[in-house]
Short mmCIF file of C-alpha atoms and ligand atoms in Angstrom, two decimals:
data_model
loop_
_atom_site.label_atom_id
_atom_site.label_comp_id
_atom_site.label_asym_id
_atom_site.label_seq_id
_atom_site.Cartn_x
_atom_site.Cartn_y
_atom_site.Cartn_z
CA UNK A 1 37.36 39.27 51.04
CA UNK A 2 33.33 39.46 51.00
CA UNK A 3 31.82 41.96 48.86
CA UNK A 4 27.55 42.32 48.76
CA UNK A 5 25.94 45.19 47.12
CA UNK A 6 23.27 47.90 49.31
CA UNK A 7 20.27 48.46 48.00
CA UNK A 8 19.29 51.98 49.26
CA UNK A 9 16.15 52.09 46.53
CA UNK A 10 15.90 54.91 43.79
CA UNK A 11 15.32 57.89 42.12
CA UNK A 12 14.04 59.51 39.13
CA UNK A 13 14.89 62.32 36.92
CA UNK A 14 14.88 63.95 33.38
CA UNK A 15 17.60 61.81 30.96
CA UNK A 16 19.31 65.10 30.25
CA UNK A 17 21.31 65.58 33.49
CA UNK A 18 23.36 62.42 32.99
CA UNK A 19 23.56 62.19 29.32
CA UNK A 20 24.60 65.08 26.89
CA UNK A 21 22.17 66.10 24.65
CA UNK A 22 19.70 64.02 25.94
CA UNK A 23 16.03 65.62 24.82
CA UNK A 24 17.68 68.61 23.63
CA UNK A 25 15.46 70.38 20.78
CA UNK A 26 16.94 70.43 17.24
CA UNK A 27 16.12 71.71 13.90
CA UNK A 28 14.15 68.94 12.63
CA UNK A 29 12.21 67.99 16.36
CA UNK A 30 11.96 71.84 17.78
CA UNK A 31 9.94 69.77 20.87
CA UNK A 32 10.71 66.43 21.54
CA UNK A 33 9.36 64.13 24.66
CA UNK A 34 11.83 64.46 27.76
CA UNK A 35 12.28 60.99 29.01
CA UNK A 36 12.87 60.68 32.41
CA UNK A 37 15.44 57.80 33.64
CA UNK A 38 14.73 55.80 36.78
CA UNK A 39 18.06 55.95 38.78
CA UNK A 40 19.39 53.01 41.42
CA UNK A 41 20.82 53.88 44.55
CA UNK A 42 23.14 51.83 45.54
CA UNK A 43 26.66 51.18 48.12
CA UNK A 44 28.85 47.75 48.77
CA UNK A 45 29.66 46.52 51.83
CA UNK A 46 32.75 44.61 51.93
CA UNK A 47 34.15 42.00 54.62
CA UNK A 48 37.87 42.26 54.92
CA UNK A 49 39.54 39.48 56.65
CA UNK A 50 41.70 41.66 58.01
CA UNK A 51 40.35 45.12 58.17
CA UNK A 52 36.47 44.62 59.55
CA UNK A 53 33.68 45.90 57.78
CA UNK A 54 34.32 48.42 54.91
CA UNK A 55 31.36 50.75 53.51
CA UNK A 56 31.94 52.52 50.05
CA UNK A 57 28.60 55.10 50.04
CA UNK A 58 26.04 55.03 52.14
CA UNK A 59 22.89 56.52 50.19
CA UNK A 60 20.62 58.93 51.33
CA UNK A 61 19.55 60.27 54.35
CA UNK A 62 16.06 58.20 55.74
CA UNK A 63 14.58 61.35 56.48
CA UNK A 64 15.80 63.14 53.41
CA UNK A 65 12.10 64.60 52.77
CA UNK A 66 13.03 66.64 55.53
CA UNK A 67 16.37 67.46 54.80
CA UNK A 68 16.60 67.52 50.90
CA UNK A 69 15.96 71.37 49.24
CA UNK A 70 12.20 71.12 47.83
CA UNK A 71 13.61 71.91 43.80
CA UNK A 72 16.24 69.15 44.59
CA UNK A 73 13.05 66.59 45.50
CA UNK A 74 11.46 68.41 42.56
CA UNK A 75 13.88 67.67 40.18
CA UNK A 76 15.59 64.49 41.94
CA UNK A 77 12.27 62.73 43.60
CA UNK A 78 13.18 59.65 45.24
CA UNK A 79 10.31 57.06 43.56
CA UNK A 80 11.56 54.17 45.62
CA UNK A 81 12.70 54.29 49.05
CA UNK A 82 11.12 51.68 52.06
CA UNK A 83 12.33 51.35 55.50
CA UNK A 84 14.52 48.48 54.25
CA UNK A 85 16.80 50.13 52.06
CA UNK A 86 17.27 52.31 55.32
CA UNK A 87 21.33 52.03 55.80
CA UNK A 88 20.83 50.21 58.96
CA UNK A 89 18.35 47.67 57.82
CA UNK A 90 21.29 46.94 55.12
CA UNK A 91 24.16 46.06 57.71
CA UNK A 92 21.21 44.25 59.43
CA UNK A 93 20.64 41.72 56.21
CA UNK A 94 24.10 41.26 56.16
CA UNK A 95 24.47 40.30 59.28
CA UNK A 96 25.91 43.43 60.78
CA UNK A 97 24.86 46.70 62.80
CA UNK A 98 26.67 50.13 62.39
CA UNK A 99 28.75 49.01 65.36
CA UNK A 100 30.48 46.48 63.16
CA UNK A 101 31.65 48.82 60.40
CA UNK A 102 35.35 49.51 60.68
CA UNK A 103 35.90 51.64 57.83
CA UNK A 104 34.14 54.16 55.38
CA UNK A 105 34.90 55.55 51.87
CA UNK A 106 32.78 57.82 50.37
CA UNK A 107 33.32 57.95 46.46
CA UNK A 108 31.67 61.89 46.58
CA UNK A 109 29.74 63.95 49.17
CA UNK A 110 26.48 64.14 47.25
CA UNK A 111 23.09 63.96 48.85
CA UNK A 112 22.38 60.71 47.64
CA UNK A 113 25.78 59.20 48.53
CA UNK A 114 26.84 60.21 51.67
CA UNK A 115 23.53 61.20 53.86
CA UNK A 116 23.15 57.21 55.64
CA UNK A 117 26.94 58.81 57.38
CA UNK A 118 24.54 59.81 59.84
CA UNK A 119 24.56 56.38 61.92
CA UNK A 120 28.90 57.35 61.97
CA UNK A 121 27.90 60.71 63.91
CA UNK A 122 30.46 61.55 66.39
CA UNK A 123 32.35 57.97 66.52
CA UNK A 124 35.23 57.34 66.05
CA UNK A 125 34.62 55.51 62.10
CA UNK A 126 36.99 57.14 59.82
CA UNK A 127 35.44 58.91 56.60
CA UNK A 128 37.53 58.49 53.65
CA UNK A 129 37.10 60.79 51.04
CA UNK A 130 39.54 62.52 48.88
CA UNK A 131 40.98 66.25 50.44
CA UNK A 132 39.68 67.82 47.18
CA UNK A 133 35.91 66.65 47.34
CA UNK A 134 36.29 67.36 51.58
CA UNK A 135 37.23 71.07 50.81
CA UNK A 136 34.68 71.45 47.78
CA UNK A 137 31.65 69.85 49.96
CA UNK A 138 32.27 72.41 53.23
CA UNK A 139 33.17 75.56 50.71
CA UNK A 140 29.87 74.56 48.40
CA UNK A 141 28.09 74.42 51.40
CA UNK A 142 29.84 77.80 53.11
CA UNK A 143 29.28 80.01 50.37
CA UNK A 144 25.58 77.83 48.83
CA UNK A 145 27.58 77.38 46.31
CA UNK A 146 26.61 74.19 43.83
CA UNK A 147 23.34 74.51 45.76
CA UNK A 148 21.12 70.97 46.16
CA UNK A 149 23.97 68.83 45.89
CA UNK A 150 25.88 69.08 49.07
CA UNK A 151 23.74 69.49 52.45
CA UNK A 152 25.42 71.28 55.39
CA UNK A 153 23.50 68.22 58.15
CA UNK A 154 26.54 66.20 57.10
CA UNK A 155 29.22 68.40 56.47
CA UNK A 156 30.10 68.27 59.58
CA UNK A 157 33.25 68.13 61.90
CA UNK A 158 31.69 65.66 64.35
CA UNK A 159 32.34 62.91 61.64
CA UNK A 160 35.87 61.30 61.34
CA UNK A 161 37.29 62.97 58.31
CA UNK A 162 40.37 60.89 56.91
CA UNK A 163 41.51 62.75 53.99
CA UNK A 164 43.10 60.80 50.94
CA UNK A 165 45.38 62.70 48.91
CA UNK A 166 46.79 62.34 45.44
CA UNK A 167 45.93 60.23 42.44
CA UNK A 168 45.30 56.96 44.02
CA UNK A 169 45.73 55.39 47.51
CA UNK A 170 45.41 51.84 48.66
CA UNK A 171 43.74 51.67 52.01
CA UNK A 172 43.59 48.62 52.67
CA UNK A 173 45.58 44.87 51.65
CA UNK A 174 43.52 44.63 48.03
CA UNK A 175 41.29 48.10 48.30
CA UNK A 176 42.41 50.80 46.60
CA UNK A 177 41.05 54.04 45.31
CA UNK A 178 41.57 55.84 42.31
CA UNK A 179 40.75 60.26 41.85
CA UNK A 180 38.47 60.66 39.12
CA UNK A 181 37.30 63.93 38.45
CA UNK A 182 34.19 64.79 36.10
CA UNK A 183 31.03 64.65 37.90
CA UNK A 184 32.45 66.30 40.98
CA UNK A 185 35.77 67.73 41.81
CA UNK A 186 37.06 64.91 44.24
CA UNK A 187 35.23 61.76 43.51
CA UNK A 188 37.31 59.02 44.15
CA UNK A 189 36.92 55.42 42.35
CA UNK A 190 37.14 52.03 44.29
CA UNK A 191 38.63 49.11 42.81
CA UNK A 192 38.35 46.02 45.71
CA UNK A 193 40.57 42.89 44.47
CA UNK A 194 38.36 39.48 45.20
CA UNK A 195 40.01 36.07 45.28
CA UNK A 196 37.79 34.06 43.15
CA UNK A 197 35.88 37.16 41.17
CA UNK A 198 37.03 39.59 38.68
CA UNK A 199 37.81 42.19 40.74
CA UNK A 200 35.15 44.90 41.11
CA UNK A 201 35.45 48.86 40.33
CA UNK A 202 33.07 50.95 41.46
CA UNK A 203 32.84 54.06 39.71
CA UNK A 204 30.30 56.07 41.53
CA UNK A 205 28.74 59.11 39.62
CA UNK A 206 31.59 59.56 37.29
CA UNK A 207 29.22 56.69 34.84
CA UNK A 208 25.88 57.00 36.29
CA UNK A 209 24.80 54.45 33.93
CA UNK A 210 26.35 52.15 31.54
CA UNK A 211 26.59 53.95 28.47
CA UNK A 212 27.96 56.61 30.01
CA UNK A 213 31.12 54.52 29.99
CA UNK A 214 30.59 52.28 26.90
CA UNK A 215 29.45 54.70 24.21
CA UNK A 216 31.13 56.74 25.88
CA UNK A 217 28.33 59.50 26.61
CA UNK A 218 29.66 62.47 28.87
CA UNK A 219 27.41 63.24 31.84
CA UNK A 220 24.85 66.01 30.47
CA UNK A 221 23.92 69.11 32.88
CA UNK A 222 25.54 67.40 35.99
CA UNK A 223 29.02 67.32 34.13
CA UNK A 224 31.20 69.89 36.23
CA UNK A 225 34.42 69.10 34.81
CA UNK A 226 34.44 67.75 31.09
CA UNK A 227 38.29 67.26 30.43
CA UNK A 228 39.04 65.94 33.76
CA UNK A 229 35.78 63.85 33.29
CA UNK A 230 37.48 62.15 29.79
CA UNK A 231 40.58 62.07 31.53
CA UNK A 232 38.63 59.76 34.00
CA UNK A 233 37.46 57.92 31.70
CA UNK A 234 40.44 56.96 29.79
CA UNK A 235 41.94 55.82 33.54
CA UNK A 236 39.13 53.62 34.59
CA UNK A 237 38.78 51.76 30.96
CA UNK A 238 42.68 51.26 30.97
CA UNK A 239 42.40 50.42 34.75
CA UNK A 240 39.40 47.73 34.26
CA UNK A 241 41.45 46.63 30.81
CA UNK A 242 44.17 45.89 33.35
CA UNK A 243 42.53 44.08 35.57
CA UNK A 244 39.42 42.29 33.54
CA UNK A 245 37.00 44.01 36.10
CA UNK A 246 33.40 43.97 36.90
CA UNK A 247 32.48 48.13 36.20
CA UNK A 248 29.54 49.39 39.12
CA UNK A 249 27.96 51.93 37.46
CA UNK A 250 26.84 54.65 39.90
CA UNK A 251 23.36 54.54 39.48
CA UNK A 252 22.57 51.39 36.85
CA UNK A 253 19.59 49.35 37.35
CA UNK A 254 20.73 46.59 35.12
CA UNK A 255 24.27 46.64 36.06
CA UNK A 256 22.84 46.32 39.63
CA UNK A 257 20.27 43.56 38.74
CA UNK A 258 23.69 41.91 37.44
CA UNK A 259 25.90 42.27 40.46
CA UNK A 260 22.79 41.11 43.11
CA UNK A 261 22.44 37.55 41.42
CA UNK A 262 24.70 36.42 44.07
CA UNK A 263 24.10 37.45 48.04
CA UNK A 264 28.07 37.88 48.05
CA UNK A 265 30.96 37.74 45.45
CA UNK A 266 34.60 36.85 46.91
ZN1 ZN B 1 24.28 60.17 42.58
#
């Protein structure tokens, strides 16, 4: 088993939406600075020896100026984004073109997660994502509910939907994923067992960043579900405690920078 790290460039936004209490005005500073945190996006391709290609996310959409709500690009601008962290130039570096993928899990149906599905259009590539986060994305995007987060272009039947159900499901000989709740409803956690590695959990948007994890700091405004999110995070730490794993942070730029020092781990 191969893993490598995609690079599908970055974002920016105020600190406040992924930490709690970030910039918030108190007593004693009644107007302090908003920072704004520069925010990686990033997927893993893995090489299974026997299951092909796997894909967990698959960033945004290339032409998400077109398809992203303006307030969303507002508040969410993508700073970084070149025609190579295009999904397709990504398989390409690693040898590969979207005809080679066997398999893809999507950890949550965000924007900025699942919009490179759009190579997978009407094939046959099943689209793992947990039943829960499936029926949240299509009602959110029935009823513009949770508006800017979920975009009807890929909420679509013409993908291969494989709902996972439950509390964890292994997929494949040494891939298994884990329901962690917090950030959204469904998102589902991917732990990938490597022979010669740690093995690797990726945790998606549940941690956007380290210290969501290590402080532990709860998500700030993007938190949708606070208990479930602490009940999330008291399964991953025991999980990675179990296993002595390498944490991917959903959107990290050091934890990133870390986990790119090497083309492949396996
Ligand atoms: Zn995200």
């Amino acid at each position: 088993m191969k893993l490598r790290l995609l690079d599908f460039g970055g974002l920016t936004a105020d600190q406040g939406w992924f930490l709690e209490g970030a910039g918030a005005a108190t007593h004693t500073a009644q107007a302090p600075e908003s920072i704004r945190r520069d925010l990686k996006m990033m997927g893993a391709l893995i090489e299974h020896p026997k299951s092909g290609v796997i894909l967990y996310e698959v960033g945004p959409a290339p032409n998400y100026k077109e398809l992203w709500p303006e307030p969303v690009q507002d508040v969410f601008p993508i700073t970084s984004y070149s025609d190579e962290n295009q999904l397709e130039k990504q398989l390409e570096k690693a040898g590969y073109t979207a005809k080679d993928v066997s398999a893809i899990i999507i950890g949550h149906m965000h924007l900025d997660h699942a919009g490179g599905l759009e190579l997978f259009r009407g094939t046959e590539v099943p689209v793992y994502v947990h039943e829960t986060e499936l029926k949240y994305a299509f009602y959110a995007v029935a009823t513009k509910q949770d508006f800017g987060a979920y975009i009807p272009h890929y909420i679509d039947p013409s993908f291969n939907w494989k709902a996972i159900h439950g509390q964890e499901a292994q997929l494949f000989d040494g891939i298994t994923v884990y329901l962690t709740p917090g950030h959204t409803p469904g998102l589902m956690a991917l732990k990938v067992d490597t022979k010669n590695a740690n093995p690797f959990i990726f945790t998606s948007d549940t941690f956007f960043f380290k210290e969501n994890y290590q402080t532990p700091s709860p998500p700030g405004w993007l938190v949708r579900d606070m208990s479930g999110w602490w009940e999330s995070l008291e399964k991953i730490q025991t999980l990675a405690a179990r296993n002595n794993a390498n944490i991917v942070f959903g959107h990290d730029y050091d934890v990133f920078a870390e986990y790119t020092k090497e083309t492949y781990y396996d």
